[in-house]
CSV table of C-alpha atoms in Angstrom, one decimal:
chain,number,residue,atom,x,y,z
A,266,MET,CA,0.3,0.2,0.0
A,267,GLN,CA,1.3,3.1,-0.6
A,268,PRO,CA,1.9,5.7,1.8
A,269,PHE,CA,-0.4,8.1,2.9
A,270,VAL,CA,-2.3,11.0,4.3
A,271,TYR,CA,-6.0,11.6,5.8
A,272,ASP,CA,-7.5,14.9,8.0
A,273,GLY,CA,-10.8,13.9,9.6
A,274,LEU,CA,-12.5,17.2,8.9
A,275,PRO,CA,-14.1,18.1,12.1
A,276,SER,CA,-17.8,18.6,11.0
A,277,ARG,CA,-20.8,17.5,13.5
A,278,VAL,CA,-23.5,15.6,11.4
A,279,VAL,CA,-27.3,14.8,11.9
A,280,PHE,CA,-28.6,12.2,9.5
A,281,GLY,CA,-32.2,10.7,9.6
A,282,GLN,CA,-36.2,11.9,9.2
A,283,GLY,CA,-37.5,14.4,10.8
A,284,THR,CA,-33.7,16.3,11.8
A,285,LEU,CA,-35.0,19.9,11.1
A,286,ALA,CA,-37.1,20.2,14.6
A,287,GLN,CA,-33.4,19.4,16.0
A,288,LEU,CA,-31.8,22.7,14.7
A,289,ARG,CA,-32.7,24.6,17.4
A,290,GLN,CA,-31.0,22.7,20.4
A,291,GLU,CA,-28.0,22.2,17.3
A,292,LEU,CA,-27.5,26.0,17.7
A,293,GLU,CA,-28.1,25.6,21.8
A,294,HIS,CA,-24.9,23.3,21.2
A,295,LEU,CA,-23.4,26.5,19.5
A,296,GLY,CA,-22.8,29.1,22.1
A,297,CYS,CA,-25.5,31.0,19.7
A,298,SER,CA,-29.0,32.5,19.6
A,299,ARG,CA,-28.9,35.7,17.1
A,300,ALA,CA,-29.2,33.1,13.6
A,301,LEU,CA,-30.3,34.4,9.9
A,302,VAL,CA,-31.5,32.4,8.0
A,303,LEU,CA,-30.3,32.1,4.6
A,304,ALA,CA,-32.0,31.2,1.3
A,305,THR,CA,-32.3,31.5,-2.2
A,306,PRO,CA,-35.6,33.3,-3.6
A,307,GLN,CA,-37.3,30.6,-4.6
A,308,GLN,CA,-36.6,29.0,-0.9
A,309,GLN,CA,-37.8,32.2,1.2
A,310,GLU,CA,-41.5,30.3,2.0
A,311,GLN,CA,-39.2,27.5,3.2
A,312,ALA,CA,-37.0,29.7,5.1
A,313,SER,CA,-39.8,31.4,7.2
A,314,ARG,CA,-40.3,28.0,8.6
A,315,VAL,CA,-36.7,27.9,10.0
A,316,LEU,CA,-37.0,31.1,11.1
A,317,GLU,CA,-40.2,30.2,13.2
A,318,LEU,CA,-38.7,26.5,14.6
A,319,LEU,CA,-35.5,28.7,15.5
A,320,GLY,CA,-38.4,31.3,17.9
A,321,ASP,CA,-36.7,33.6,19.7
A,322,LYS,CA,-33.1,32.1,18.6
A,323,GLY,CA,-33.8,33.5,15.1
A,324,VAL,CA,-33.6,37.4,14.0
A,325,GLY,CA,-34.6,37.5,10.1
A,326,VAL,CA,-34.0,35.7,6.4
A,327,TYR,CA,-31.6,37.0,4.1
A,328,ALA,CA,-33.3,34.8,0.7
A,329,ASP,CA,-30.8,36.6,-2.0
A,330,ALA,CA,-28.4,33.8,-3.0
A,331,VAL,CA,-27.3,33.3,-6.0
A,332,MET,CA,-25.4,30.5,-8.2
A,333,HIS,CA,-22.0,31.1,-8.1
A,334,THR,CA,-21.6,33.7,-5.2
A,335,PRO,CA,-21.1,36.6,-6.8
A,336,VAL,CA,-19.1,38.9,-4.4
A,337,GLU,CA,-21.5,41.3,-5.3
A,338,VAL,CA,-24.7,39.7,-3.3
A,339,THR,CA,-22.4,38.7,0.0
A,340,LYS,CA,-22.0,42.1,0.3
A,341,ARG,CA,-25.7,43.4,1.0
A,342,ALA,CA,-25.7,39.4,2.8
A,343,LEU,CA,-23.2,41.2,5.1
A,344,GLN,CA,-24.8,44.9,5.4
A,345,VAL,CA,-27.5,42.2,6.5
A,346,VAL,CA,-25.4,40.7,9.2
A,347,LYS,CA,-24.2,44.0,10.9
A,348,GLU,CA,-27.8,45.3,10.7
A,349,LEU,CA,-29.1,42.6,12.7
A,350,ASN,CA,-25.9,41.2,14.7
A,351,VAL,CA,-26.0,37.7,13.6
A,352,ASP,CA,-23.7,35.5,15.7
A,353,CYS,CA,-24.6,32.4,13.2
A,354,THR,CA,-26.7,31.9,9.8
A,355,VAL,CA,-28.4,29.1,9.2
A,356,ALA,CA,-27.8,28.0,5.5
A,357,ILE,CA,-30.8,25.9,3.6
A,358,GLY,CA,-31.0,24.8,0.2
A,359,GLY,CA,-28.0,23.7,-2.2
A,360,GLY,CA,-25.2,25.0,-3.2
A,361,SER,CA,-26.0,29.1,-3.3
A,362,THR,CA,-27.3,29.0,-0.3
A,363,ILE,CA,-24.4,27.1,1.8
A,364,GLY,CA,-21.7,28.6,-0.4
A,365,LEU,CA,-23.4,32.4,0.3
A,366,GLY,CA,-23.7,31.1,4.2
A,367,LYS,CA,-19.8,30.3,3.6
A,368,ALA,CA,-18.8,33.5,1.5
A,369,ILE,CA,-20.4,35.4,5.2
A,370,ALA,CA,-17.9,32.6,7.4
A,371,LEU,CA,-14.6,33.7,5.8
A,372,ARG,CA,-15.6,37.6,6.8
A,373,THR,CA,-17.2,37.0,9.8
A,374,GLY,CA,-16.1,33.8,11.7
A,375,LEU,CA,-19.3,33.7,12.2
A,376,PRO,CA,-20.3,29.8,12.8
A,377,GLN,CA,-23.0,27.4,10.6
A,378,ILE,CA,-25.6,24.9,10.3
A,379,ALA,CA,-25.9,23.6,7.1
A,380,ILE,CA,-29.5,22.4,5.9
A,381,PRO,CA,-29.0,20.8,2.5
A,382,THR,CA,-31.7,20.1,0.1
A,383,THR,CA,-30.2,18.6,-2.5
A,384,TYR,CA,-27.3,16.5,-2.8
A,385,ALA,CA,-24.7,19.2,-3.9
A,386,GLY,CA,-22.3,18.5,-0.8
A,387,SER,CA,-20.7,21.9,-0.9
A,388,GLU,CA,-22.3,21.1,3.6
A,389,MET,CA,-19.6,18.9,4.0
A,390,THR,CA,-16.9,21.2,2.2
A,391,PRO,CA,-14.3,23.8,3.3
A,392,ILE,CA,-13.9,24.7,-0.5
A,393,LEU,CA,-15.4,28.3,-1.3
A,394,GLY,CA,-15.7,29.2,-5.2
A,395,GLU,CA,-16.9,33.0,-5.5
A,396,THR,CA,-17.9,35.1,-8.8
A,397,SER,CA,-15.9,38.2,-9.5
A,398,ASP,CA,-16.4,40.1,-12.6
A,399,GLY,CA,-17.6,37.2,-14.4
A,400,ILE,CA,-14.4,35.0,-13.0
A,401,LYS,CA,-14.4,31.9,-10.5
A,402,THR,CA,-12.0,31.5,-7.9
A,403,THR,CA,-12.4,28.4,-5.8
A,404,GLN,CA,-9.9,28.6,-1.8
A,405,ARG,CA,-10.0,26.3,0.4
A,406,THR,CA,-9.9,26.6,4.3
A,407,LEU,CA,-11.3,25.2,7.2
A,408,ASP,CA,-12.5,28.8,7.7
A,409,VAL,CA,-15.3,28.4,5.8
A,410,LEU,CA,-16.2,24.6,6.8
A,411,PRO,CA,-19.5,24.1,8.5
A,412,GLU,CA,-19.2,23.8,11.7
A,413,THR,CA,-23.2,21.4,11.7
A,414,VAL,CA,-24.8,19.8,9.3
A,415,ILE,CA,-28.9,18.9,9.3
A,416,TYR,CA,-29.3,16.2,7.0
A,417,ASP,CA,-33.2,15.8,6.8
A,418,VAL,CA,-34.8,13.7,4.5
A,419,ASP,CA,-37.8,14.9,4.4
A,420,LEU,CA,-36.5,18.1,2.9
A,421,THR,CA,-35.6,16.3,-0.2
A,422,LEU,CA,-38.5,14.6,-0.6
A,423,THR,CA,-40.2,17.8,-2.8
A,424,LEU,CA,-37.3,18.7,-5.3
A,425,PRO,CA,-38.2,17.8,-8.6
A,426,ALA,CA,-37.1,14.3,-9.7
A,427,VAL,CA,-35.1,15.8,-12.6
A,428,MET,CA,-33.3,18.5,-10.2
A,429,SER,CA,-33.0,15.1,-7.8
A,430,GLY,CA,-31.1,12.9,-10.5
A,431,THR,CA,-28.5,16.2,-12.3
A,432,SER,CA,-28.1,16.9,-8.8
A,433,GLY,CA,-26.9,13.9,-7.1
A,434,ILE,CA,-24.6,13.2,-10.5
A,435,ASN,CA,-22.8,16.2,-9.2
A,436,ALA,CA,-22.2,14.4,-6.3
A,437,ILE,CA,-21.4,11.6,-8.5
A,438,ALA,CA,-18.2,14.2,-9.7
A,439,HIS,CA,-17.5,14.1,-6.1
A,440,ALA,CA,-16.4,10.8,-5.9
A,441,VAL,CA,-15.3,10.7,-8.8
A,442,GLU,CA,-12.3,12.7,-8.4
A,443,ALA,CA,-11.8,12.3,-4.9
A,444,LEU,CA,-11.0,8.3,-6.8
A,445,TYR,CA,-7.3,9.5,-8.8
A,446,ALA,CA,-7.2,12.8,-6.5
A,447,ARG,CA,-2.6,13.6,-6.5
A,448,ASP,CA,-3.8,13.1,-2.2
A,449,CYS,CA,-6.1,9.9,-2.2
A,450,ASN,CA,-6.6,7.6,0.5
A,451,PRO,CA,-8.0,4.0,1.1
A,452,VAL,CA,-10.9,5.9,3.6
A,453,ILE,CA,-11.4,8.0,2.0
A,454,ALA,CA,-11.0,5.5,-1.6
A,455,LEU,CA,-14.5,2.9,0.4
A,456,MET,CA,-16.3,6.8,1.1
A,457,ALA,CA,-16.0,7.3,-3.0
A,458,GLU,CA,-16.5,3.2,-3.9
A,459,GLU,CA,-19.6,3.3,-1.3
A,460,GLY,CA,-21.2,6.9,-2.3
A,461,ILE,CA,-20.6,6.7,-6.5
A,462,ALA,CA,-22.8,3.0,-5.5
A,463,ALA,CA,-25.5,4.6,-3.0
A,464,LEU,CA,-26.0,7.6,-5.3
A,465,ALA,CA,-26.4,5.6,-8.9
A,466,ARG,CA,-28.3,2.9,-7.4
A,467,SER,CA,-31.4,5.5,-5.9
A,468,LEU,CA,-31.1,8.3,-8.3
A,469,PRO,CA,-33.1,5.7,-10.9
A,470,VAL,CA,-35.8,5.0,-8.1
A,471,ILE,CA,-36.1,9.0,-7.6
A,472,ALA,CA,-36.8,9.5,-11.2
A,473,ASN,CA,-39.6,7.0,-11.4
A,474,ASN,CA,-41.0,7.7,-7.4
A,475,PRO,CA,-40.3,10.8,-6.6
A,476,THR,CA,-41.0,10.5,-2.5
A,477,ASN,CA,-39.9,7.1,-2.7
A,478,VAL,CA,-38.7,7.6,1.5
A,479,GLU,CA,-36.0,4.9,1.3
A,480,ALA,CA,-34.3,5.8,-2.2
A,481,ARG,CA,-34.6,9.2,-0.8
A,482,SER,CA,-31.8,8.5,2.1
A,483,ASP,CA,-29.9,6.4,0.1
A,484,ALA,CA,-29.6,9.4,-1.8
A,485,LEU,CA,-29.1,11.5,0.5
A,486,TYR,CA,-26.2,8.8,3.0
A,487,GLY,CA,-24.5,9.0,-0.9
A,488,ALA,CA,-24.8,12.7,-1.5
A,489,TRP,CA,-22.8,13.3,2.1
A,490,LEU,CA,-20.7,10.4,1.5
A,491,CYS,CA,-19.2,12.2,-1.7
A,492,GLY,CA,-19.6,16.0,0.2
A,493,THR,CA,-16.8,13.9,2.6
A,494,CYS,CA,-15.0,13.7,0.0
A,495,LEU,CA,-14.6,16.4,-1.5
A,496,GLY,CA,-14.2,18.2,1.2
A,497,SER,CA,-11.4,16.0,2.2
A,498,VAL,CA,-8.8,15.4,-1.3
A,499,GLY,CA,-8.1,17.9,-4.3
A,500,MET,CA,-9.3,17.4,-7.5
A,501,SER,CA,-8.9,18.6,-10.7
A,502,LEU,CA,-9.7,18.8,-14.6
A,503,HIS,CA,-13.0,18.1,-14.7
A,504,HIS,CA,-14.1,20.6,-11.5
A,505,LYS,CA,-11.9,22.9,-13.1
A,506,LEU,CA,-13.8,23.2,-16.6
A,507,CYS,CA,-17.0,23.0,-14.6
A,508,HIS,CA,-16.0,26.4,-12.8
A,509,THR,CA,-15.0,27.4,-16.4
A,510,LEU,CA,-18.4,27.3,-17.6
A,511,GLY,CA,-20.9,28.3,-14.4
A,512,GLY,CA,-18.6,31.4,-13.4
A,513,SER,CA,-17.8,33.1,-17.6
A,514,PHE,CA,-21.0,31.2,-19.2
A,515,ASN,CA,-22.6,31.2,-15.5
A,516,LEU,CA,-24.1,27.7,-17.1
A,517,PRO,CA,-26.2,26.0,-13.9
A,518,HIS,CA,-23.8,24.1,-11.9
A,519,ALA,CA,-25.5,21.3,-11.4
A,520,GLU,CA,-26.7,20.3,-14.8
A,521,THR,CA,-23.7,21.0,-15.9
A,522,HIS,CA,-22.0,18.8,-13.5
A,523,THR,CA,-23.8,16.4,-15.1
A,524,ILE,CA,-23.6,16.9,-18.5
A,525,VAL,CA,-19.2,17.4,-18.1
A,526,LEU,CA,-18.7,14.1,-16.1
A,527,PRO,CA,-18.5,12.0,-19.0
A,528,TYR,CA,-16.4,14.1,-20.7
A,529,ALA,CA,-13.8,13.9,-19.0
A,530,LEU,CA,-13.8,10.9,-17.5
A,531,ALA,CA,-13.1,9.6,-21.0
A,532,TYR,CA,-10.0,12.6,-21.2
A,533,ASN,CA,-8.5,10.9,-18.2
A,534,ALA,CA,-9.5,7.2,-18.0
A,535,PRO,CA,-5.8,6.3,-19.4
A,536,ALA,CA,-4.0,7.8,-16.8
A,537,VAL,CA,-6.8,6.5,-14.6
A,538,THR,CA,-7.0,2.7,-15.0
A,539,GLU,CA,-7.7,1.7,-11.2
A,540,ALA,CA,-9.8,4.8,-10.5
A,541,MET,CA,-11.6,3.3,-13.9
A,542,ALA,CA,-12.5,0.2,-12.3
A,543,ARG,CA,-14.0,0.9,-9.4
A,544,ILE,CA,-16.0,4.0,-10.5
A,545,GLY,CA,-17.1,1.3,-13.2
A,546,ARG,CA,-17.8,-1.6,-10.1
A,547,ALA,CA,-20.4,1.2,-8.4
A,548,LEU,CA,-22.3,1.5,-11.4
A,549,GLY,CA,-22.5,-1.6,-12.6
A,550,CYS,CA,-20.9,-1.5,-15.6
A,551,ASP,CA,-17.6,-2.6,-17.6
A,552,ASP,CA,-17.5,1.9,-18.8
A,553,ALA,CA,-17.2,4.4,-16.4
A,554,ALA,CA,-17.7,6.9,-19.1
A,555,ALA,CA,-20.2,5.8,-20.8
A,556,GLY,CA,-22.5,3.9,-17.6
A,557,LEU,CA,-22.5,7.7,-15.9
A,558,TYR,CA,-23.7,9.2,-19.5
A,559,ASP,CA,-25.7,6.9,-19.3
A,560,LEU,CA,-27.4,6.7,-16.0
A,561,GLY,CA,-28.2,11.0,-16.9
A,562,ARG,CA,-30.4,9.5,-19.3
A,563,ALA,CA,-31.9,7.6,-17.0
A,564,VAL,CA,-32.4,10.4,-14.3
A,565,GLY,CA,-34.3,12.9,-17.8
A,566,ALA,CA,-30.4,15.5,-16.7
A,567,PRO,CA,-29.7,17.2,-20.8
A,568,SER,CA,-27.0,15.7,-22.3
A,569,ALA,CA,-25.7,18.7,-24.0
A,570,LEU,CA,-24.3,22.0,-23.4
A,571,SER,CA,-25.7,23.1,-25.8
A,572,GLU,CA,-28.9,22.5,-24.1
A,573,LEU,CA,-27.8,25.0,-21.0
A,574,GLY,CA,-27.2,27.5,-24.4
A,575,PHE,CA,-23.2,27.1,-24.4
A,576,SER,CA,-23.1,27.5,-28.7
A,577,VAL,CA,-19.9,25.6,-30.7
A,578,ASP,CA,-18.8,30.1,-30.6
A,579,ASP,CA,-18.3,28.9,-26.7
A,580,VAL,CA,-15.5,26.8,-27.2
A,581,GLU,CA,-12.8,28.7,-28.0
A,582,ARG,CA,-13.2,30.9,-25.4
A,583,ALA,CA,-13.5,28.9,-22.3
A,584,THR,CA,-10.8,26.3,-24.1
A,585,GLU,CA,-8.3,29.9,-23.6
A,586,ILE,CA,-10.1,29.9,-19.2
A,587,ALA,CA,-9.4,26.2,-18.6
A,588,THR,CA,-5.4,25.6,-19.8
A,589,ARG,CA,-4.5,29.9,-18.4
A,590,ASN,CA,-3.6,29.0,-15.2
A,591,PRO,CA,-1.7,25.3,-14.5
A,592,TYR,CA,-3.3,23.2,-11.9
A,593,TRP,CA,-2.8,18.8,-10.9
A,594,ASN,CA,-4.7,16.6,-13.0
A,595,PRO,CA,-4.0,12.8,-14.0
A,596,ARG,CA,-2.9,13.6,-17.9
A,597,ASP,CA,-1.4,16.9,-18.7
A,598,VAL,CA,-3.9,19.8,-19.6
A,599,GLU,CA,-3.8,19.9,-23.2
A,600,ALA,CA,-5.4,22.8,-25.3
A,601,LYS,CA,-6.6,20.6,-27.9
A,602,GLY,CA,-7.2,17.4,-26.1
A,603,ILE,CA,-9.8,19.8,-23.6
A,604,HIS,CA,-11.4,21.5,-26.7
A,605,ARG,CA,-12.3,18.3,-27.8
A,606,LEU,CA,-14.1,16.8,-25.1
A,607,LEU,CA,-15.6,21.0,-24.4
A,608,SER,CA,-16.9,20.1,-28.9
A,609,ASP,CA,-18.4,16.7,-27.8
A,610,ALA,CA,-19.1,18.3,-24.2
A,611,GLN,CA,-21.7,20.8,-26.3
A,612,SER,CA,-23.4,18.2,-28.5
A,613,GLY,CA,-23.6,15.8,-26.4
A,614,LYS,CA,-22.0,12.7,-28.4
A,615,ARG,CA,-21.6,9.4,-27.1
A,616,PRO,CA,-18.6,9.8,-24.7
A,617,GLN,CA,-15.6,7.0,-25.6
A,618,ALA,CA,-12.4,6.0,-23.3
A,619,ASP,CA,-10.0,9.0,-24.4
A,620,SER,CA,-12.6,11.5,-25.7
A,621,GLY,CA,-10.4,13.9,-25.0
A,622,GLY,CA,-7.1,12.8,-27.0
A,623,ASP,CA,-5.2,13.9,-29.8
A,624,GLN,CA,-6.1,10.6,-31.8
């Protein structure tokens, strides 16, 4: 066995059905009494219910979180934090809302409680991605890791089927890249394979029966595992491409990850044969890249970046941005191969092993 280093991240996880009822107790566990509830405009009503649960320990709702955590939105939220003398944030929603909580924590040191309603996984990571002037940048620091995460299966029952599928495959992306991360270790490898398998078996069930509690529980369990992978080891090509497409082209986060993942994996396939075998085993197929593409079709996800508004003419600029600054990847990141990868993803062509290569 190769030598490795494993750092366990200091998060408290509360998992189950009906666990939202423990929110006030968890706030008291942190020693906080003036919580601001964060949400997107679409989840303002849900945020208001959370505020009611908090009683006199809740001071208000800020429901202006948006995709890719724009710095200007964070600045407005910080003004509310100051005006209400907030001592904790409670983020309910997906990656957009949890990202805002992290951005506030980075600038204030305030503790966070994250209540995910999707399978994004951001709640388990010390990673913050922010967008400014059309460029999305990321940083990794324990200053943005939520202190407490409440997973309540009941909150996912109303997540639309297609959104469940794309959110779940977004989570799978974290585990896929963790399996060939430069700093992967045996603990994370076990979590990654288990997380992929849990989501792969539950997402098609949810697509056909969104209120299946067993499948929802399995998917949320898988999302927790995959999020832990994302928070524990480094990522590479896939996440770099998706940050480029999200930050510079404003493509939706989960859908973009869902479409790009099979192509990024096919590009890296020659350099990650062991990871390919583990991913294929978790998916129950021989070709991991094709298996991920087929999973997307099984859950009704979009199959091409063109469906998200990414045009053929955008491929050149995206390639330039994605290859501008060097970053680690198990296979060399070459402009010609990345251009081909993005072209295939733009058109939705079925991926083949080494589809991003220079053959």
